[in-house]
Coordinates of C-alpha atoms in Angstrom, one line a residue:
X11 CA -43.5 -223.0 4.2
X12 CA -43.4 -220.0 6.0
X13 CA -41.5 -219.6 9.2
X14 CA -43.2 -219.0 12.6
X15 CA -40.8 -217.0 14.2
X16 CA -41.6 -217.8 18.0
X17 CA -44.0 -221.3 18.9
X18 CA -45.2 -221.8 22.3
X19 CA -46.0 -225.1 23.1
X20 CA -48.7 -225.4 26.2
X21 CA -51.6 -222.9 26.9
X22 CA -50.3 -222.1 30.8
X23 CA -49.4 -219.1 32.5
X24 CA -45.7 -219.7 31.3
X25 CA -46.3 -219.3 28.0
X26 CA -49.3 -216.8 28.2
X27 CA -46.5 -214.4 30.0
X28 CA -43.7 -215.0 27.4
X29 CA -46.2 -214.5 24.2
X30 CA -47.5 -211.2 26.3
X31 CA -43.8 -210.0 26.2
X32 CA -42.7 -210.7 23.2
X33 CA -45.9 -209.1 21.7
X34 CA -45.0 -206.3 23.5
X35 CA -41.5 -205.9 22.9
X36 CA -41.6 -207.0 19.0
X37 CA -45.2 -206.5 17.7
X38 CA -43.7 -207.5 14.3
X39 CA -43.1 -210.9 15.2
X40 CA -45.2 -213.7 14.3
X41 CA -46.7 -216.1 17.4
X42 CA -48.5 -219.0 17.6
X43 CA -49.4 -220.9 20.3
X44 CA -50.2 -225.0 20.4
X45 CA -52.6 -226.4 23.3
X46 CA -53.2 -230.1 23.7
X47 CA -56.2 -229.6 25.7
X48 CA -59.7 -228.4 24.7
X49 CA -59.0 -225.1 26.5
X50 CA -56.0 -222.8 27.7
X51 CA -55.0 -222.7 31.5
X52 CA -56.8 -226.3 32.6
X53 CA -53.8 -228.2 34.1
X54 CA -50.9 -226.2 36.5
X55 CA -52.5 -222.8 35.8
X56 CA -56.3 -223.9 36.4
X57 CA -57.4 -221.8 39.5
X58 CA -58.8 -225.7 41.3
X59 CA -55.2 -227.2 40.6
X60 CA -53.2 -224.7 42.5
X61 CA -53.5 -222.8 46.0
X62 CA -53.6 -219.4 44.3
X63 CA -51.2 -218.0 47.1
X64 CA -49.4 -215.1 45.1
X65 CA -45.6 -216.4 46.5
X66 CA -43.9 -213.5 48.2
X67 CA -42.7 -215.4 50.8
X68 CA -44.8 -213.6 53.0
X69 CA -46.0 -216.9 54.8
X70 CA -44.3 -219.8 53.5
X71 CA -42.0 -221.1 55.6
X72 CA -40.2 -223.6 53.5
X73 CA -38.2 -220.6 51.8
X74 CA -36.8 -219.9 55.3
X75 CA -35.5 -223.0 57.2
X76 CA -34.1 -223.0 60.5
X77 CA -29.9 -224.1 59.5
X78 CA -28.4 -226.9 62.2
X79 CA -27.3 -224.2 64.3
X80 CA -30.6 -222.9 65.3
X81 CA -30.1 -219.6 62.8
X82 CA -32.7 -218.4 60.4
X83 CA -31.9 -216.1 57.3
X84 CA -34.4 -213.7 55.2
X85 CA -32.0 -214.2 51.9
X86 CA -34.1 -216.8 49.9
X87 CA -37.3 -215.6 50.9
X88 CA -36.3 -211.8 50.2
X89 CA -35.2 -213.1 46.9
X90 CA -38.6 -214.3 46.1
X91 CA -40.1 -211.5 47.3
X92 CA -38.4 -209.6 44.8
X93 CA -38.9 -211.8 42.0
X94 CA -42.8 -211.4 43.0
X95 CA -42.5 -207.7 42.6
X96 CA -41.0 -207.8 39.2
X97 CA -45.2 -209.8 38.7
X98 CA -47.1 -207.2 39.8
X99 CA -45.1 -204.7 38.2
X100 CA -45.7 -206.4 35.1
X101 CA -49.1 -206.9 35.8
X102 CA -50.0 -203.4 36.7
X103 CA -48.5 -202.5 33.9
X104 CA -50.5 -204.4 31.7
X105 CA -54.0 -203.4 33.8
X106 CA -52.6 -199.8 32.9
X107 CA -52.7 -200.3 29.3
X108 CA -55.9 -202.4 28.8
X109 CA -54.0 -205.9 27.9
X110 CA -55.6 -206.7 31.3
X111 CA -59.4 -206.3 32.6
X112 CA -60.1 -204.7 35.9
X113 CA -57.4 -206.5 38.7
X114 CA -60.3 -207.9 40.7
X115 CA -60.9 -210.5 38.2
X116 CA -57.9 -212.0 38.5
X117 CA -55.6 -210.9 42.3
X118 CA -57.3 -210.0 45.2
X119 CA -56.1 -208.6 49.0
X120 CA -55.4 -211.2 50.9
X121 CA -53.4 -211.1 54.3
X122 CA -50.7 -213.8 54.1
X123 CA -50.2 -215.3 57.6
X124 CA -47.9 -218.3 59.1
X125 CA -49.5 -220.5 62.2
X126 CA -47.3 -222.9 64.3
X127 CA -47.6 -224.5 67.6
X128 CA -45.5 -226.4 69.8
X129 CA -42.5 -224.6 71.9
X130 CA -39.7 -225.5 69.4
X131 CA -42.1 -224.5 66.2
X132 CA -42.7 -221.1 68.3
X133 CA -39.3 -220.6 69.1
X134 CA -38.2 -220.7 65.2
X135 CA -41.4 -218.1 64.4
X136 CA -40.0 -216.0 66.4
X137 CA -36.1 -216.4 64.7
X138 CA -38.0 -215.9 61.2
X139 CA -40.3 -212.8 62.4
X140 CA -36.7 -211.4 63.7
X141 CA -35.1 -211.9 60.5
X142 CA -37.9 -210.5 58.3
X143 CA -39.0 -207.5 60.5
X144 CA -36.8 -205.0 58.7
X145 CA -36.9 -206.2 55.3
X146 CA -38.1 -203.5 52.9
X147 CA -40.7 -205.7 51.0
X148 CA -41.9 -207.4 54.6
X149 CA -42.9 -203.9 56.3
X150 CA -46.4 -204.5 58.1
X151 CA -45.8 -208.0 59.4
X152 CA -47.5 -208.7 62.5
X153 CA -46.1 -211.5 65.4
X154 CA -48.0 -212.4 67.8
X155 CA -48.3 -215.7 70.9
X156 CA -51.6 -214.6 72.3
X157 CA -54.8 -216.4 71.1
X158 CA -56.8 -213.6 71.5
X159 CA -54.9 -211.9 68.8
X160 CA -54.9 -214.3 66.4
X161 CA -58.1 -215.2 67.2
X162 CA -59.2 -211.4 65.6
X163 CA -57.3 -212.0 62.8
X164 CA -59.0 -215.2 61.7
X165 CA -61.3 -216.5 64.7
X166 CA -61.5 -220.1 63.0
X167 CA -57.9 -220.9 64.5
X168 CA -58.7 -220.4 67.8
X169 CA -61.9 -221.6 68.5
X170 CA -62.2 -223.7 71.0
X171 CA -58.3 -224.2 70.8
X172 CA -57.2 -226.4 73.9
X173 CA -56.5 -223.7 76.6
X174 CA -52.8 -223.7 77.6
X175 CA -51.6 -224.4 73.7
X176 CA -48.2 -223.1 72.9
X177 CA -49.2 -221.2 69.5
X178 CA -47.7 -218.5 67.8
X179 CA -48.8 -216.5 63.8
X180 CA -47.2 -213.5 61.8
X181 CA -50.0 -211.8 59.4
X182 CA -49.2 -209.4 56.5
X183 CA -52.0 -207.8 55.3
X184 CA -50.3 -207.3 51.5
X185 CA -50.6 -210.6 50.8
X186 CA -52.4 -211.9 47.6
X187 CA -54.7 -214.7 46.3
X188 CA -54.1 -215.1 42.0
X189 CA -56.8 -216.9 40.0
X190 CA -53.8 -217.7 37.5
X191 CA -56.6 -219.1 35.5
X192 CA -58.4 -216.4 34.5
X193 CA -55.1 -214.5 34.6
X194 CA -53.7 -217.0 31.5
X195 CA -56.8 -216.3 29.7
X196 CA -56.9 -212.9 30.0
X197 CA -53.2 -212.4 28.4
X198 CA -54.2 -215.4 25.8
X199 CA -57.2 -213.4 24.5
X200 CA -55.5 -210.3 23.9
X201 CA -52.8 -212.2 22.1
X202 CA -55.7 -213.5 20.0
X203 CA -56.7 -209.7 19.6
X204 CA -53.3 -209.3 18.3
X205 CA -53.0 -212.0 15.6
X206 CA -51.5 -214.4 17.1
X207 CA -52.9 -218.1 16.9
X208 CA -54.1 -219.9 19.7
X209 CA -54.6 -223.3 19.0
X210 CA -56.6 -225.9 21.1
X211 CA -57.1 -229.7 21.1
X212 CA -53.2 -229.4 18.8
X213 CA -50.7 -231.7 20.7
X214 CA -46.9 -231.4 19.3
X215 CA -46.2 -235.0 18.9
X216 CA -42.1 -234.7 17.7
X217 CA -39.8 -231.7 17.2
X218 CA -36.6 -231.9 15.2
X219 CA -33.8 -229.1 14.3
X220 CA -33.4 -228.4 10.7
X221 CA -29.5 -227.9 9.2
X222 CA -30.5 -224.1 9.3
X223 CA -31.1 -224.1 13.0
X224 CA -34.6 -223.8 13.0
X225 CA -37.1 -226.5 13.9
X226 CA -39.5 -228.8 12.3
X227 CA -42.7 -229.3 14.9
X228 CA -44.8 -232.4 14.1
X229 CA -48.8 -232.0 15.5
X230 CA -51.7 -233.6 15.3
X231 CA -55.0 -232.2 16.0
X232 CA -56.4 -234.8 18.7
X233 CA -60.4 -234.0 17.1
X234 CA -60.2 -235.4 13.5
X235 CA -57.0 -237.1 14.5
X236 CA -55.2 -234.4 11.6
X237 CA -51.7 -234.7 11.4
X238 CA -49.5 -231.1 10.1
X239 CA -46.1 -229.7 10.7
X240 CA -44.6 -226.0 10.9
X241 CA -41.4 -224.6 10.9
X242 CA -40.6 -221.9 13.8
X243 CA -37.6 -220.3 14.4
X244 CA -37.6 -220.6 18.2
X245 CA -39.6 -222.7 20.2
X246 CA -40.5 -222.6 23.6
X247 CA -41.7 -225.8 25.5
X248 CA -44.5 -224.5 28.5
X249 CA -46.1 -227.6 28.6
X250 CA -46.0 -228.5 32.2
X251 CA -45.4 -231.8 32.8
X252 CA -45.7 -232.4 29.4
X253 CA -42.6 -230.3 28.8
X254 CA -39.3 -233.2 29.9
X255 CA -40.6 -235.6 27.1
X256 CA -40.7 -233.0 24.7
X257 CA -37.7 -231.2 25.1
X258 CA -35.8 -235.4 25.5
X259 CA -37.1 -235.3 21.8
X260 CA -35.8 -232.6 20.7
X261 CA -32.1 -233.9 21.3
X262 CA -30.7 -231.3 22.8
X263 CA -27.3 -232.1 25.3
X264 CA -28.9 -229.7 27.6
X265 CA -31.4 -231.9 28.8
X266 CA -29.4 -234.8 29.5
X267 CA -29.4 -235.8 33.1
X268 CA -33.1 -234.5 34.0
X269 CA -35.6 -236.3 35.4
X270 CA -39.1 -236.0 36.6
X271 CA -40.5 -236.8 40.2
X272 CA -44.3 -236.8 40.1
X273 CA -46.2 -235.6 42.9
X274 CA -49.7 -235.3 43.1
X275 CA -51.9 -233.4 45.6
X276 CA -55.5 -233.3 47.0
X277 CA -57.2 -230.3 48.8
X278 CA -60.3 -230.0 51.0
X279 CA -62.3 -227.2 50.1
X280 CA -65.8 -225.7 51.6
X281 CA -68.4 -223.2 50.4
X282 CA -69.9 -223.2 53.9
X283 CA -71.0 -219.1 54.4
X284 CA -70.7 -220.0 58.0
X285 CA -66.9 -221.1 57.4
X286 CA -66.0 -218.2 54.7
X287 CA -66.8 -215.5 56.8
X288 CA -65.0 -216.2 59.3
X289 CA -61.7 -216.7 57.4
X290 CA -60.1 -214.2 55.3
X291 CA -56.4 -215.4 54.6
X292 CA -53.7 -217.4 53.2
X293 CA -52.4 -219.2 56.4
X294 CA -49.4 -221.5 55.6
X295 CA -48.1 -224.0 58.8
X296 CA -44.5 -226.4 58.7
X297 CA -44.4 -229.5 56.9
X298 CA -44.7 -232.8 58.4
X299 CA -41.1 -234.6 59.1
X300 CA -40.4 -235.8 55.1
X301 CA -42.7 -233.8 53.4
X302 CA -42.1 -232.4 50.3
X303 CA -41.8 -228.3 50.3
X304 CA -45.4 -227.5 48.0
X305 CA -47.0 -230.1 50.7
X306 CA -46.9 -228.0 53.4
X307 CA -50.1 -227.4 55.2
X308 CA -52.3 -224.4 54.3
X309 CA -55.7 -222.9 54.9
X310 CA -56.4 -220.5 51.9
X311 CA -59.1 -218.1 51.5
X312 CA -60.4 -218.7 47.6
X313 CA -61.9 -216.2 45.4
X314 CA -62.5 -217.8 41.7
X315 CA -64.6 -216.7 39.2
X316 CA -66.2 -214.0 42.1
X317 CA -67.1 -216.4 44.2
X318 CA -65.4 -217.0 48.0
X319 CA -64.3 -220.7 49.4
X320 CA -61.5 -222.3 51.5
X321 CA -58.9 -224.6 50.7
X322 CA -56.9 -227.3 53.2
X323 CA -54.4 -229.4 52.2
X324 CA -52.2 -230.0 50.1
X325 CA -52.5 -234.2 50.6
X326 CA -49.6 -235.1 48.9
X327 CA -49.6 -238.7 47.0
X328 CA -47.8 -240.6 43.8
X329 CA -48.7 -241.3 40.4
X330 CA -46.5 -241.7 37.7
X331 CA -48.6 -239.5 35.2
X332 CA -46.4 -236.5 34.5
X333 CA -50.3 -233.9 34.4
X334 CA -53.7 -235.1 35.3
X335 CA -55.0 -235.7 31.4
X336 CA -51.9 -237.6 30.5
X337 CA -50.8 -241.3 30.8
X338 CA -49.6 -243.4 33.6
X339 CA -46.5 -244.5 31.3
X340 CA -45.4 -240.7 31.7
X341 CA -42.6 -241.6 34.6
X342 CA -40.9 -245.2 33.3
X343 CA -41.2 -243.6 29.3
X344 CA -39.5 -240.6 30.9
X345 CA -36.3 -242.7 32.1
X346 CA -32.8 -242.5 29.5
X347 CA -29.5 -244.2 30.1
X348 CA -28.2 -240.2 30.8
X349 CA -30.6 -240.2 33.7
X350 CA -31.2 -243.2 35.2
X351 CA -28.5 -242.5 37.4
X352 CA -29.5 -239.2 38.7
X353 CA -33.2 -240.7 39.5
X354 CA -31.6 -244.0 40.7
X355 CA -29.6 -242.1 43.2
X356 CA -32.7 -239.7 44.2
X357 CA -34.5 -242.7 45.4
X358 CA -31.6 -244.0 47.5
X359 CA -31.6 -240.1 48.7
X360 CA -35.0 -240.1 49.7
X361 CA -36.3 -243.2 51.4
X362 CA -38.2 -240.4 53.8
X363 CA -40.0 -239.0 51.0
X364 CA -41.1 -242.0 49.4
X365 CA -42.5 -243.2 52.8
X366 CA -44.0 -240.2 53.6
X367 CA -45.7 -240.1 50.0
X368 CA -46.7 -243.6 50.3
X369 CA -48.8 -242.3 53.8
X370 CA -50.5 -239.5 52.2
X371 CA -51.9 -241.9 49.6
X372 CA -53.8 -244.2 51.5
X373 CA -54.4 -241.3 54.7
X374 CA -57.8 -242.4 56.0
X375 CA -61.0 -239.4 55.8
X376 CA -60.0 -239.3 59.4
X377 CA -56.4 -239.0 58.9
X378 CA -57.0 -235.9 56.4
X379 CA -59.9 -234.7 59.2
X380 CA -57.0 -234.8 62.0
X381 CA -54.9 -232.7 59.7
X382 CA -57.3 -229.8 59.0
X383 CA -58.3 -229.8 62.9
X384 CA -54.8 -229.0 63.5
X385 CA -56.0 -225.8 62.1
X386 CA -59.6 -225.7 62.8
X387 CA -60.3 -227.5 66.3
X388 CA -63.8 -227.2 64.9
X389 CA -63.7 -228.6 61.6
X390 CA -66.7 -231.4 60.8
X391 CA -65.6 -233.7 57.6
X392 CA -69.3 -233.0 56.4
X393 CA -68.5 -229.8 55.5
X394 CA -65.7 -230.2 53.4
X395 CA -65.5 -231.9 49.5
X396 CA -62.5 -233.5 48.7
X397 CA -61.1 -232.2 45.4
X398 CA -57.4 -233.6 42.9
X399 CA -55.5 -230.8 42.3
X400 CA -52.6 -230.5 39.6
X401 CA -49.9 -232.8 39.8
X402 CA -46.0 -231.5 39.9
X403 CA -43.2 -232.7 38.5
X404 CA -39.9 -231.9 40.5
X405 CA -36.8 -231.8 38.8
X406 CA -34.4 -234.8 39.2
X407 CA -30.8 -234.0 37.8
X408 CA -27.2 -234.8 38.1
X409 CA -25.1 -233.8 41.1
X410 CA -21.2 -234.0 41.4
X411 CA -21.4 -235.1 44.7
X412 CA -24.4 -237.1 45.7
X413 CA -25.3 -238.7 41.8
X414 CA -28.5 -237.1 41.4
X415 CA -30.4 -234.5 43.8
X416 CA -34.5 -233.8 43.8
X417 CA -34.9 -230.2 43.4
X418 CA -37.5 -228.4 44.5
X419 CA -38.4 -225.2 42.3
X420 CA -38.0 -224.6 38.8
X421 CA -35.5 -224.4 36.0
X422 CA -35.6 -223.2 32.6
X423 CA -33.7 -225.3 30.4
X424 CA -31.8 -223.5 27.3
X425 CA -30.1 -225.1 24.0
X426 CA -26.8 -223.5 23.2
X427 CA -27.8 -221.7 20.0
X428 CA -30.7 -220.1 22.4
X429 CA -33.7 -221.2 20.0
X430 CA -35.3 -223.8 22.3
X431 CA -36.1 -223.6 25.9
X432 CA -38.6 -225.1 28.0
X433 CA -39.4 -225.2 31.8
X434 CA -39.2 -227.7 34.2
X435 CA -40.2 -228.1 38.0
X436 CA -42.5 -226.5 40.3
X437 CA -43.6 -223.8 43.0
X438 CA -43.3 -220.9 43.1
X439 CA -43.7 -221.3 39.4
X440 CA -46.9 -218.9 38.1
X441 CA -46.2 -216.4 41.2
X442 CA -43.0 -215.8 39.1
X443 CA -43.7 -216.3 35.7
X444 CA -42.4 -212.7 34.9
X445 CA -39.0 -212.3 36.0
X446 CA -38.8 -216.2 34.6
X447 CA -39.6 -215.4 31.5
X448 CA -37.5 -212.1 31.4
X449 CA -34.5 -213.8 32.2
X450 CA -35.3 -216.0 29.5
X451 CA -35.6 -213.2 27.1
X452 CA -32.6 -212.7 28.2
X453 CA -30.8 -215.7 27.0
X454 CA -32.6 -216.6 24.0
X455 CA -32.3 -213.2 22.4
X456 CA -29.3 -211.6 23.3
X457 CA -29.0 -209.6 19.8
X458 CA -32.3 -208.4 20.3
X459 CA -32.2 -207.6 24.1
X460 CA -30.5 -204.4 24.3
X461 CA -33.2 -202.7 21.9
X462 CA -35.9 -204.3 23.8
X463 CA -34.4 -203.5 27.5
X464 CA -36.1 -199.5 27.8
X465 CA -39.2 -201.1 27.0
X466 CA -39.0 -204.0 29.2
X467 CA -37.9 -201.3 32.0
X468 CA -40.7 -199.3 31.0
X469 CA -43.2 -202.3 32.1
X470 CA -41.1 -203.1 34.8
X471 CA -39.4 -200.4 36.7
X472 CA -36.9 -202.3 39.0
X473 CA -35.8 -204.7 36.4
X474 CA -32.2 -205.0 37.3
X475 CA -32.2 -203.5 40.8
X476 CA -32.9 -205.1 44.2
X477 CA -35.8 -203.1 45.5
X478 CA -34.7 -204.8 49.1
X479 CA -31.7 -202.4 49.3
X480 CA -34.0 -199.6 49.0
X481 CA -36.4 -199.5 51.3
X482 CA -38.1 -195.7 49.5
X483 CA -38.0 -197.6 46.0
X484 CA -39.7 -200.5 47.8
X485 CA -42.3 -198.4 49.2
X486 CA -43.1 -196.7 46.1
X487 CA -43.4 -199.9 43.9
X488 CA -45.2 -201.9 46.3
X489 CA -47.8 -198.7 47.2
X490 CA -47.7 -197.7 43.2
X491 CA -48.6 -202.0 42.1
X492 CA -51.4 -201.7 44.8
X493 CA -53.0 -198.6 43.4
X494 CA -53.1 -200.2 39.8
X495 CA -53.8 -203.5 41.1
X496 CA -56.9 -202.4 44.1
X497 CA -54.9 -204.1 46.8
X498 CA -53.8 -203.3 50.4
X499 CA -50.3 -202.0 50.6

């Protein structure tokens, strides 16, 4: 049987971005792609199962928390800031050479602004509009206390506000909204264009490493219920939640340890003409006291599939299926003697969280109404639908000090011998799919990287730089990404 030389398990974003490079990089290769579901880009990546906020850190204050001592630092969100740019440089790359359609189909302008009130919330605005002010890649933020301000920048947060309300907002107009769904498709239908095989509705159900280092994928094809194998020589697991249980099969030491901590989420989300026009941004708020980081409030302007809506929410809850079309077993079959100890000490870590999840799941209409008012004084339940979005899995893993620690991002987990690797966790995931999957790349192929490094540079100019210490090379990337891309710089 011939050998497939790269297989990417799951038809997300992930593995749409790592086929698109290697494709790129080494046309030669063969690729072939395995999708459980009917069609690519319907669980993480699906444009209804994710906020579509294009993470810069540009609003999101959970990438800048205020320390014990009152201080506030840029470093984490200027680092994924940068890791964003390394995205659009990639995407305006591919726009430039036709692998994408016109930009508008899949990223569109969207200002990015934070909202807080109370004097102490206010107060730490402030500290984080200080910090960011002078960053390179934050140029153009906006602060500002005074209702009537924000009240021009997007009237529904003022209206009819209580008079005498301590608020306070930043806006950046550079900000994006992604429809990573269309975005997945896009790249997975040129691949097709390309030769490579995408399959649907083709679950891996096993994986084993032959003596010769390559591996032996077991599938089934879930219409017909058709069982096959092939043999690839690396493998990489982008299956989501999906991806733990896989990459726990294929026995490598690496994943010892890791856990999963399902969250799910719920969003309001309105059509109302009314409502739409009178919003148009990404406007992120701080977390309630135990909330997890991706369930911080936000009130998204939406543009899928052309057509214009707003989001609220995320309401966070608890299931223990590991992606919304998978099985309630996913959690308790996901627990290993090298692991229960991490997850065992997670829970004794956070009783906050659990309580807090616990809430969210049996909130009341006018528990989740009370929410979105915090936001719009205005806002009549009637005009809002209540819709599941994706769940997320949080990584759970050992730590030398506390036993086990819930971490909130991702990590891409790599065998020794570099021919497996799969990805585990969360936000800012898709935003960052790029330098992800570079720094893969990276580690997986390190005879081939040197000969491929012109051309990844090529694609993206700043690989390997820090466009934060330059403020002229910041400038020019971010002004040259908008022009390819139709956005505000």
């Amino acid at each position: 049987m011939a050998k497939i030389d790269v297989v990417l398990i799951g038809g997300g974003i992930m593995s749409a971005t790592l086929g698109t490079l290697i494709k790129q990089l080494q046309p030669d290769w063969t690729v072939e792609v395995y999708e459980r579901l009917g069609e690519v880009a319907q669980e993480s990546s699906n444009p209804w199962n994710n906020a579509g906020t294009g993470h810069a850190a540009l609003c999101e204050l959970n990438y800048m928390p205020e320390a014990k001592d009152g201080t506030v630092t840029a470093e984490k969100a200027v680092a994924i800031n940068e890791q964003f740019q390394i995205s659009r440089q990639l995407w305006a790359h591919l726009v430039e050479t036709g692998v994408l359609p016109a930009p508008t189909n899949f990223i569109n302008s969207t200002p990015h602004m934070t909202f807080v009130h109370g004097k102490s919330s206010v107060e730490y605005l402030r500290k984080r509009f200080a910090a960011l002010k002078g960053e390179p890649l934050f140029q153009g933020m906006e602060y500002s206390e005074d209702p009537a301000v924000i009240g021009t920048w997007t009237p529904l947060l003022t209206h009819k506000r209580p008079r005498g309300h301590k608020i306070a907002a930043t806006r950046i107009e550079s900000g994006t909204d992604v429809d990573f769904g269309a975005l997945t498709r896009y790249l997975f239908d040129n691949l097709a264009d390309q030769g490579v095989g995408v399959h649907v509705n083709q679950q891996v159900t096993g994986l084993k490493q032959l003596t010769d280092g390559t591996w032996k994928l077991h599938l089934r094809r879930l219409v017909g219920n058709y069982p096959s194998t092939v043999h690839a020589r690396f493998v990489f697991v982008g299956a989501g939640g999906g991806a733990l249980a896989l990459l726990q099969q294929s026995g490598i030491p690496e994943i010892k340890g890791f856990g999963g901590f399902p969250i799910s989420g719920q969003f309001l989300r309105t059509t109302n003409p009314k409502l739409v026009a009178q919003h148009h941004a990404k406007v992120y708020g701080k977390a309630a006291k135990g909330a997890p980081p991706m369930s911080v409030p936000h009130l998204d302007t939406r543009v899928v599939e052309g057509e214009t809506s707003l989001l609220f929410g995320p309401y966070a809850g608890f299931t223990p299926k590991f992606l919304k079309s998978s099985s309630w077993l996913d959690l308790p079959f996901s627990i290993r003697l090298h692991n229960i100890g991490p997850m065992l000490a997670v829970a004794a870590h956070n009783f906050g969280l659990m309580k807090y999840l616990i809430g969210e799941v049996f909130a009341s209409k006018k528990t989740k109404l009370k929410a979105l008012q915090e936001f719009i004084p205005t806002a009549k339940i009637e005009d809002w639908e209540l819709i599941t979005a994706g769940q997320r899995v949080q990584v759970m893993k050992k730590d030398p000090e506390q036993g086990g620690v819930l971490q909130f991002g991702t990590e891409v987990i790599t065998s020794d011998d570099g021919t497996i690797a799969g990805l585990l966790g969360a936000s800012p995931g898709a935003s960052t799919a790029a330098p992800i999957m570079v720094d893969l790349i990276k580690r997986c192929f390190p005879e081939q990287y040197p000969a491929w490094e012109p051309k990844l540079r090529e694609m993206i100019p700043s690989l390997g730089t820090k466009l934060s210490d330059d403020p002229a090379a910041a400038a020019a990337s971010l002004a040259a990404t908008a022009a390819v891309l139709h956005l505000t710089a």
